[in-house]
mmCIF file with all atom_site columns, C-alpha atoms in Angstrom:
data_model
loop_
_atom_site.group_PDB
_atom_site.id
_atom_site.type_symbol
_atom_site.label_atom_id
_atom_site.label_alt_id
_atom_site.label_comp_id
_atom_site.label_asym_id
_atom_site.label_entity_id
_atom_site.label_seq_id
_atom_site.pdbx_PDB_ins_code
_atom_site.Cartn_x
_atom_site.Cartn_y
_atom_site.Cartn_z
_atom_site.occupancy
_atom_site.B_iso_or_equiv
_atom_site.pdbx_formal_charge
_atom_site.auth_seq_id
_atom_site.auth_comp_id
_atom_site.auth_asym_id
_atom_site.auth_atom_id
_atom_site.pdbx_PDB_model_num
ATOM 1   C CA . ILE Q 1 1   ? -1.535  168.683 71.030  1.00 0.00 ? 1   ILE Q CA 1
ATOM 2   C CA . LYS Q 1 2   ? -0.810  170.941 73.982  1.00 0.00 ? 2   LYS Q CA 1
ATOM 3   C CA . PRO Q 1 3   ? -3.157  173.928 74.146  1.00 0.00 ? 3   PRO Q CA 1
ATOM 4   C CA . GLN Q 1 4   ? -1.333  177.240 74.259  1.00 0.00 ? 4   GLN Q CA 1
ATOM 5   C CA . VAL Q 1 5   ? -2.073  179.821 76.893  1.00 0.00 ? 5   VAL Q CA 1
ATOM 6   C CA . LYS Q 1 6   ? -2.519  183.161 75.225  1.00 0.00 ? 6   LYS Q CA 1
ATOM 7   C CA . ASN Q 1 7   ? -0.425  185.791 76.927  1.00 0.00 ? 7   ASN Q CA 1
ATOM 8   C CA . ARG Q 1 8   ? -2.951  187.683 78.942  1.00 0.00 ? 8   ARG Q CA 1
ATOM 9   C CA . THR Q 1 9   ? -2.164  190.942 80.671  1.00 0.00 ? 9   THR Q CA 1
ATOM 10  C CA . CYS Q 1 10  ? -4.287  191.642 83.720  1.00 0.00 ? 10  CYS Q CA 1
ATOM 11  C CA . ARG Q 1 11  ? -5.409  195.041 84.886  1.00 0.00 ? 11  ARG Q CA 1
ATOM 12  C CA . LYS Q 1 12  ? -4.243  194.350 88.413  1.00 0.00 ? 12  LYS Q CA 1
ATOM 13  C CA . ARG Q 1 13  ? -2.855  190.879 89.117  1.00 0.00 ? 13  ARG Q CA 1
ATOM 14  C CA . CYS Q 1 14  ? -3.569  187.452 87.626  1.00 0.00 ? 14  CYS Q CA 1
ATOM 15  C CA . ASN Q 1 15  ? -3.931  184.312 89.702  1.00 0.00 ? 15  ASN Q CA 1
ATOM 16  C CA . MET Q 1 16  ? -3.309  180.716 88.711  1.00 0.00 ? 16  MET Q CA 1
ATOM 17  C CA . GLU Q 1 17  ? -3.506  177.939 91.286  1.00 0.00 ? 17  GLU Q CA 1
ATOM 18  C CA . PHE Q 1 18  ? -3.482  174.198 91.872  1.00 0.00 ? 18  PHE Q CA 1
ATOM 19  C CA . SER Q 1 19  ? -4.744  172.389 94.992  1.00 0.00 ? 19  SER Q CA 1
ATOM 20  C CA . PHE Q 1 20  ? -4.662  168.860 96.354  1.00 0.00 ? 20  PHE Q CA 1
ATOM 21  C CA . MET Q 1 21  ? -6.765  167.573 99.254  1.00 0.00 ? 21  MET Q CA 1
ATOM 22  C CA . THR Q 1 22  ? -7.232  164.296 101.094 1.00 0.00 ? 22  THR Q CA 1
ATOM 23  C CA . GLN Q 1 23  ? -8.889  162.995 104.232 1.00 0.00 ? 23  GLN Q CA 1
ATOM 24  C CA . VAL Q 1 24  ? -6.737  162.316 107.276 1.00 0.00 ? 24  VAL Q CA 1
ATOM 25  C CA . ASN Q 1 25  ? -7.687  160.113 110.213 1.00 0.00 ? 25  ASN Q CA 1
ATOM 26  C CA . ALA Q 1 26  ? -6.613  162.485 112.969 1.00 0.00 ? 26  ALA Q CA 1
ATOM 27  C CA . VAL Q 1 27  ? -7.863  165.494 114.868 1.00 0.00 ? 27  VAL Q CA 1
ATOM 28  C CA . LYS Q 1 28  ? -6.952  168.917 113.565 1.00 0.00 ? 28  LYS Q CA 1
ATOM 29  C CA . GLU Q 1 29  ? -4.661  169.649 116.523 1.00 0.00 ? 29  GLU Q CA 1
ATOM 30  C CA . HIS Q 1 30  ? -2.412  166.721 115.581 1.00 0.00 ? 30  HIS Q CA 1
ATOM 31  C CA . VAL Q 1 31  ? -2.171  167.959 112.002 1.00 0.00 ? 31  VAL Q CA 1
ATOM 32  C CA . TRP Q 1 32  ? -1.451  171.495 113.209 1.00 0.00 ? 32  TRP Q CA 1
ATOM 33  C CA . GLN Q 1 33  ? 1.632   170.289 115.137 1.00 0.00 ? 33  GLN Q CA 1
ATOM 34  C CA . TYR Q 1 34  ? 3.222   169.382 111.804 1.00 0.00 ? 34  TYR Q CA 1
ATOM 35  C CA . TYR Q 1 35  ? 2.615   172.892 110.496 1.00 0.00 ? 35  TYR Q CA 1
ATOM 36  C CA . ALA Q 1 36  ? 3.331   175.072 113.543 1.00 0.00 ? 36  ALA Q CA 1
ATOM 37  C CA . ASP Q 1 37  ? 6.662   173.367 114.354 1.00 0.00 ? 37  ASP Q CA 1
ATOM 38  C CA . ILE Q 1 38  ? 8.844   174.118 111.324 1.00 0.00 ? 38  ILE Q CA 1
ATOM 39  C CA . GLN Q 1 39  ? 11.265  171.351 112.365 1.00 0.00 ? 39  GLN Q CA 1
ATOM 40  C CA . LYS Q 1 40  ? 8.438   168.920 111.522 1.00 0.00 ? 40  LYS Q CA 1
ATOM 41  C CA . TRP Q 1 41  ? 8.332   170.266 107.967 1.00 0.00 ? 41  TRP Q CA 1
ATOM 42  C CA . TYR Q 1 42  ? 11.259  167.936 107.235 1.00 0.00 ? 42  TYR Q CA 1
ATOM 43  C CA . VAL Q 1 43  ? 8.794   165.046 107.707 1.00 0.00 ? 43  VAL Q CA 1
ATOM 44  C CA . TRP Q 1 44  ? 6.515   166.087 104.848 1.00 0.00 ? 44  TRP Q CA 1
ATOM 45  C CA . GLU Q 1 45  ? 8.779   168.265 102.667 1.00 0.00 ? 45  GLU Q CA 1
ATOM 46  C CA . SER Q 1 46  ? 11.099  165.534 101.378 1.00 0.00 ? 46  SER Q CA 1
ATOM 47  C CA . ASP Q 1 47  ? 13.415  167.946 99.533  1.00 0.00 ? 47  ASP Q CA 1
ATOM 48  C CA . LEU Q 1 48  ? 13.803  170.397 102.448 1.00 0.00 ? 48  LEU Q CA 1
ATOM 49  C CA . LYS Q 1 49  ? 17.472  170.961 103.368 1.00 0.00 ? 49  LYS Q CA 1
ATOM 50  C CA . ASN Q 1 50  ? 17.186  173.862 105.798 1.00 0.00 ? 50  ASN Q CA 1
ATOM 51  C CA . ILE Q 1 51  ? 14.541  176.191 107.219 1.00 0.00 ? 51  ILE Q CA 1
ATOM 52  C CA . THR Q 1 52  ? 14.500  179.144 109.584 1.00 0.00 ? 52  THR Q CA 1
ATOM 53  C CA . LEU Q 1 53  ? 11.758  181.403 110.956 1.00 0.00 ? 53  LEU Q CA 1
ATOM 54  C CA . ASP Q 1 54  ? 12.610  184.661 112.711 1.00 0.00 ? 54  ASP Q CA 1
ATOM 55  C CA . ASN Q 1 55  ? 9.720   185.451 115.020 1.00 0.00 ? 55  ASN Q CA 1
ATOM 56  C CA . GLY Q 1 56  ? 7.686   182.357 115.789 1.00 0.00 ? 56  GLY Q CA 1
ATOM 57  C CA . PHE Q 1 57  ? 4.868   180.774 113.842 1.00 0.00 ? 57  PHE Q CA 1
ATOM 58  C CA . LYS Q 1 58  ? 2.632   183.816 113.382 1.00 0.00 ? 58  LYS Q CA 1
ATOM 59  C CA . THR Q 1 59  ? 1.474   186.169 110.652 1.00 0.00 ? 59  THR Q CA 1
ATOM 60  C CA . GLY Q 1 60  ? 4.282   188.421 109.469 1.00 0.00 ? 60  GLY Q CA 1
ATOM 61  C CA . SER Q 1 61  ? 7.170   186.181 110.535 1.00 0.00 ? 61  SER Q CA 1
ATOM 62  C CA . LYS Q 1 62  ? 9.901   185.777 107.928 1.00 0.00 ? 62  LYS Q CA 1
ATOM 63  C CA . GLY Q 1 63  ? 12.337  183.010 107.230 1.00 0.00 ? 63  GLY Q CA 1
ATOM 64  C CA . VAL Q 1 64  ? 14.567  181.298 104.734 1.00 0.00 ? 64  VAL Q CA 1
ATOM 65  C CA . MET Q 1 65  ? 13.919  177.898 103.173 1.00 0.00 ? 65  MET Q CA 1
ATOM 66  C CA . GLU Q 1 66  ? 16.423  175.854 101.215 1.00 0.00 ? 66  GLU Q CA 1
ATOM 67  C CA . LEU Q 1 67  ? 15.325  172.942 99.037  1.00 0.00 ? 67  LEU Q CA 1
ATOM 68  C CA . GLU Q 1 68  ? 17.519  170.346 97.332  1.00 0.00 ? 68  GLU Q CA 1
ATOM 69  C CA . ASN Q 1 69  ? 19.273  171.747 94.240  1.00 0.00 ? 69  ASN Q CA 1
ATOM 70  C CA . MET Q 1 70  ? 17.770  175.200 94.803  1.00 0.00 ? 70  MET Q CA 1
ATOM 71  C CA . PRO Q 1 71  ? 19.196  178.439 96.212  1.00 0.00 ? 71  PRO Q CA 1
ATOM 72  C CA . PRO Q 1 72  ? 17.857  179.604 99.592  1.00 0.00 ? 72  PRO Q CA 1
ATOM 73  C CA . MET Q 1 73  ? 14.494  181.386 99.287  1.00 0.00 ? 73  MET Q CA 1
ATOM 74  C CA . GLU Q 1 74  ? 13.036  183.980 101.608 1.00 0.00 ? 74  GLU Q CA 1
ATOM 75  C CA . TYR Q 1 75  ? 9.417   183.531 102.660 1.00 0.00 ? 75  TYR Q CA 1
ATOM 76  C CA . VAL Q 1 76  ? 6.905   185.295 104.872 1.00 0.00 ? 76  VAL Q CA 1
ATOM 77  C CA . LEU Q 1 77  ? 3.917   183.857 106.734 1.00 0.00 ? 77  LEU Q CA 1
ATOM 78  C CA . THR Q 1 78  ? 1.111   185.975 105.298 1.00 0.00 ? 78  THR Q CA 1
ATOM 79  C CA . SER Q 1 79  ? -1.676  184.399 107.369 1.00 0.00 ? 79  SER Q CA 1
ATOM 80  C CA . VAL Q 1 80  ? -1.688  182.059 110.359 1.00 0.00 ? 80  VAL Q CA 1
ATOM 81  C CA . LYS Q 1 81  ? -4.988  180.884 111.856 1.00 0.00 ? 81  LYS Q CA 1
ATOM 82  C CA . GLU Q 1 82  ? -4.366  178.507 114.752 1.00 0.00 ? 82  GLU Q CA 1
ATOM 83  C CA . ALA Q 1 83  ? -5.269  174.881 113.985 1.00 0.00 ? 83  ALA Q CA 1
ATOM 84  C CA . THR Q 1 84  ? -7.024  175.981 110.775 1.00 0.00 ? 84  THR Q CA 1
ATOM 85  C CA . GLU Q 1 85  ? -4.635  177.236 108.084 1.00 0.00 ? 85  GLU Q CA 1
ATOM 86  C CA . PHE Q 1 86  ? -1.502  179.093 107.207 1.00 0.00 ? 86  PHE Q CA 1
ATOM 87  C CA . TRP Q 1 87  ? -0.247  180.753 104.037 1.00 0.00 ? 87  TRP Q CA 1
ATOM 88  C CA . ASP Q 1 88  ? 3.270   181.728 103.117 1.00 0.00 ? 88  ASP Q CA 1
ATOM 89  C CA . LYS Q 1 89  ? 4.607   183.799 100.242 1.00 0.00 ? 89  LYS Q CA 1
ATOM 90  C CA . THR Q 1 90  ? 7.834   183.603 98.264  1.00 0.00 ? 90  THR Q CA 1
ATOM 91  C CA . GLU Q 1 91  ? 8.738   186.225 95.668  1.00 0.00 ? 91  GLU Q CA 1
ATOM 92  C CA . THR Q 1 92  ? 10.081  184.849 92.370  1.00 0.00 ? 92  THR Q CA 1
ATOM 93  C CA . PRO Q 1 93  ? 10.944  186.341 88.975  1.00 0.00 ? 93  PRO Q CA 1
ATOM 94  C CA . PHE Q 1 94  ? 7.674   184.809 87.688  1.00 0.00 ? 94  PHE Q CA 1
ATOM 95  C CA . GLY Q 1 95  ? 5.543   186.484 90.354  1.00 0.00 ? 95  GLY Q CA 1
ATOM 96  C CA . ASP Q 1 96  ? 4.604   185.850 93.974  1.00 0.00 ? 96  ASP Q CA 1
ATOM 97  C CA . ILE Q 1 97  ? 4.042   182.226 94.942  1.00 0.00 ? 97  ILE Q CA 1
ATOM 98  C CA . TYR Q 1 98  ? 1.583   181.616 97.781  1.00 0.00 ? 98  TYR Q CA 1
ATOM 99  C CA . PHE Q 1 99  ? 1.496   178.244 99.528  1.00 0.00 ? 99  PHE Q CA 1
ATOM 100 C CA . GLY Q 1 100 ? -1.722  177.489 101.395 1.00 0.00 ? 100 GLY Q CA 1
ATOM 101 C CA . HIS Q 1 101 ? -2.009  174.764 104.022 1.00 0.00 ? 101 HIS Q CA 1
ATOM 102 C CA . GLU Q 1 102 ? -5.543  174.180 105.286 1.00 0.00 ? 102 GLU Q CA 1
ATOM 103 C CA . ILE Q 1 103 ? -7.108  171.843 107.828 1.00 0.00 ? 103 ILE Q CA 1
ATOM 104 C CA . ILE Q 1 104 ? -10.770 171.403 106.944 1.00 0.00 ? 104 ILE Q CA 1
ATOM 105 C CA . CYS Q 1 105 ? -13.143 170.022 109.572 1.00 0.00 ? 105 CYS Q CA 1
ATOM 106 C CA . ASN Q 1 106 ? -16.374 168.760 108.064 1.00 0.00 ? 106 ASN Q CA 1
ATOM 107 C CA . ASP Q 1 107 ? -19.849 168.460 109.592 1.00 0.00 ? 107 ASP Q CA 1
ATOM 108 C CA . ASP Q 1 108 ? -19.477 164.669 109.673 1.00 0.00 ? 108 ASP Q CA 1
ATOM 109 C CA . GLU Q 1 109 ? -16.349 165.130 111.870 1.00 0.00 ? 109 GLU Q CA 1
ATOM 110 C CA . THR Q 1 110 ? -13.933 164.044 109.142 1.00 0.00 ? 110 THR Q CA 1
ATOM 111 C CA . VAL Q 1 111 ? -10.768 166.080 108.689 1.00 0.00 ? 111 VAL Q CA 1
ATOM 112 C CA . HIS Q 1 112 ? -9.141  166.931 105.358 1.00 0.00 ? 112 HIS Q CA 1
ATOM 113 C CA . ILE Q 1 113 ? -5.829  168.558 104.604 1.00 0.00 ? 113 ILE Q CA 1
ATOM 114 C CA . LYS Q 1 114 ? -5.516  170.761 101.548 1.00 0.00 ? 114 LYS Q CA 1
ATOM 115 C CA . HIS Q 1 115 ? -2.421  172.376 100.061 1.00 0.00 ? 115 HIS Q CA 1
ATOM 116 C CA . THR Q 1 116 ? -2.664  175.087 97.426  1.00 0.00 ? 116 THR Q CA 1
ATOM 117 C CA . VAL Q 1 117 ? 0.023   176.666 95.276  1.00 0.00 ? 117 VAL Q CA 1
ATOM 118 C CA . LYS Q 1 118 ? -0.982  179.992 93.749  1.00 0.00 ? 118 LYS Q CA 1
ATOM 119 C CA . LEU Q 1 119 ? 0.992   182.226 91.400  1.00 0.00 ? 119 LEU Q CA 1
ATOM 120 C CA . VAL Q 1 120 ? 0.080   185.928 91.435  1.00 0.00 ? 120 VAL Q CA 1
ATOM 121 C CA . THR Q 1 121 ? 1.568   187.730 88.466  1.00 0.00 ? 121 THR Q CA 1
ATOM 122 C CA . ASP Q 1 122 ? 0.988   190.555 86.012  1.00 0.00 ? 122 ASP Q CA 1
ATOM 123 C CA . ILE Q 1 123 ? 0.650   188.379 82.904  1.00 0.00 ? 123 ILE Q CA 1
ATOM 124 C CA . ILE Q 1 124 ? -0.230  184.725 82.286  1.00 0.00 ? 124 ILE Q CA 1
ATOM 125 C CA . THR Q 1 125 ? 2.130   182.882 79.935  1.00 0.00 ? 125 THR Q CA 1
ATOM 126 C CA . ASP Q 1 126 ? 2.941   179.259 79.073  1.00 0.00 ? 126 ASP Q CA 1
ATOM 127 C CA . GLU Q 1 127 ? 6.288   179.687 80.827  1.00 0.00 ? 127 GLU Q CA 1
ATOM 128 C CA . LYS Q 1 128 ? 4.611   180.825 84.048  1.00 0.00 ? 128 LYS Q CA 1
ATOM 129 C CA . LEU Q 1 129 ? 2.085   178.000 83.862  1.00 0.00 ? 129 LEU Q CA 1
ATOM 130 C CA . ASP Q 1 130 ? 4.923   175.481 83.438  1.00 0.00 ? 130 ASP Q CA 1
ATOM 131 C CA . PHE Q 1 131 ? 6.695   177.045 86.429  1.00 0.00 ? 131 PHE Q CA 1
ATOM 132 C CA . LEU Q 1 132 ? 3.556   176.717 88.566  1.00 0.00 ? 132 LEU Q CA 1
ATOM 133 C CA . LYS Q 1 133 ? 3.085   173.081 87.505  1.00 0.00 ? 133 LYS Q CA 1
ATOM 134 C CA . GLN Q 1 134 ? 6.687   172.328 88.463  1.00 0.00 ? 134 GLN Q CA 1
ATOM 135 C CA . VAL Q 1 135 ? 6.305   173.977 91.882  1.00 0.00 ? 135 VAL Q CA 1
ATOM 136 C CA . PHE Q 1 136 ? 3.061   172.068 92.493  1.00 0.00 ? 136 PHE Q CA 1
ATOM 137 C CA . SER Q 1 137 ? 4.385   168.699 91.301  1.00 0.00 ? 137 SER Q CA 1
ATOM 138 C CA . ASP Q 1 138 ? 5.501   167.459 94.733  1.00 0.00 ? 138 ASP Q CA 1
ATOM 139 C CA . VAL Q 1 139 ? 2.430   168.675 96.639  1.00 0.00 ? 139 VAL Q CA 1
ATOM 140 C CA . PRO Q 1 140 ? 0.437   165.388 96.427  1.00 0.00 ? 140 PRO Q CA 1
ATOM 141 C CA . ASP Q 1 141 ? 3.462   163.436 97.725  1.00 0.00 ? 141 ASP Q CA 1
ATOM 142 C CA . ALA Q 1 142 ? 3.963   165.973 100.531 1.00 0.00 ? 142 ALA Q CA 1
ATOM 143 C CA . ILE Q 1 143 ? 0.341   165.640 101.611 1.00 0.00 ? 143 ILE Q CA 1
ATOM 144 C CA . MET Q 1 144 ? 0.550   161.850 101.589 1.00 0.00 ? 144 MET Q CA 1
ATOM 145 C CA . LEU Q 1 145 ? 3.741   161.965 103.712 1.00 0.00 ? 145 LEU Q CA 1
ATOM 146 C CA . LEU Q 1 146 ? 1.991   164.325 106.125 1.00 0.00 ? 146 LEU Q CA 1
ATOM 147 C CA . LYS Q 1 147 ? -1.078  162.065 106.236 1.00 0.00 ? 147 LYS Q CA 1
ATOM 148 C CA . ARG Q 1 148 ? 0.996   158.957 107.018 1.00 0.00 ? 148 ARG Q CA 1
ATOM 149 C CA . ASN Q 1 149 ? 2.970   160.683 109.767 1.00 0.00 ? 149 ASN Q CA 1
ATOM 150 C CA . VAL Q 1 150 ? -0.042  162.305 111.391 1.00 0.00 ? 150 VAL Q CA 1
ATOM 151 C CA . GLU Q 1 151 ? -1.998  159.052 111.363 1.00 0.00 ? 151 GLU Q CA 1
ATOM 152 C CA . ASN Q 1 152 ? 0.902   156.915 112.614 1.00 0.00 ? 152 ASN Q CA 1
ATOM 153 C CA . ASN Q 1 153 ? 2.471   159.295 115.123 1.00 0.00 ? 153 ASN Q CA 1
ATOM 154 C CA . GLY Q 1 154 ? -0.339  161.618 116.136 1.00 0.00 ? 154 GLY Q CA 1
#
């Protein structure tokens, strides 16, 4: 039996998110190359058809992304921290989707990559939860593609 999410209206905005993280055998600068160069997104975003970015890889830059069987979507880089993380936002009818991409350096000198998909909305519903699950569904595969490429190609 699938538990139902009670429709919950939030005073300000509601957040729901999923994350996936794994260790990568590479230095953070090698991982960052696959983020900062949007042409390398084709390596780890298997359903990416086209991508543009208007003003370089920095906070506030806007672009358009087109995925297989989807209409083009506008996005904005909401936060870029060199060799550490970046977040982008896409507005949807369900709410704003934020995609986080983090490079985590641990005290033991291991490096992890973590991707997060967060939905910010005014009300939580089953339909919005299903939408978020669908958006997140390819994230583990994307991280594993990124891991393989970073480790094999530096």
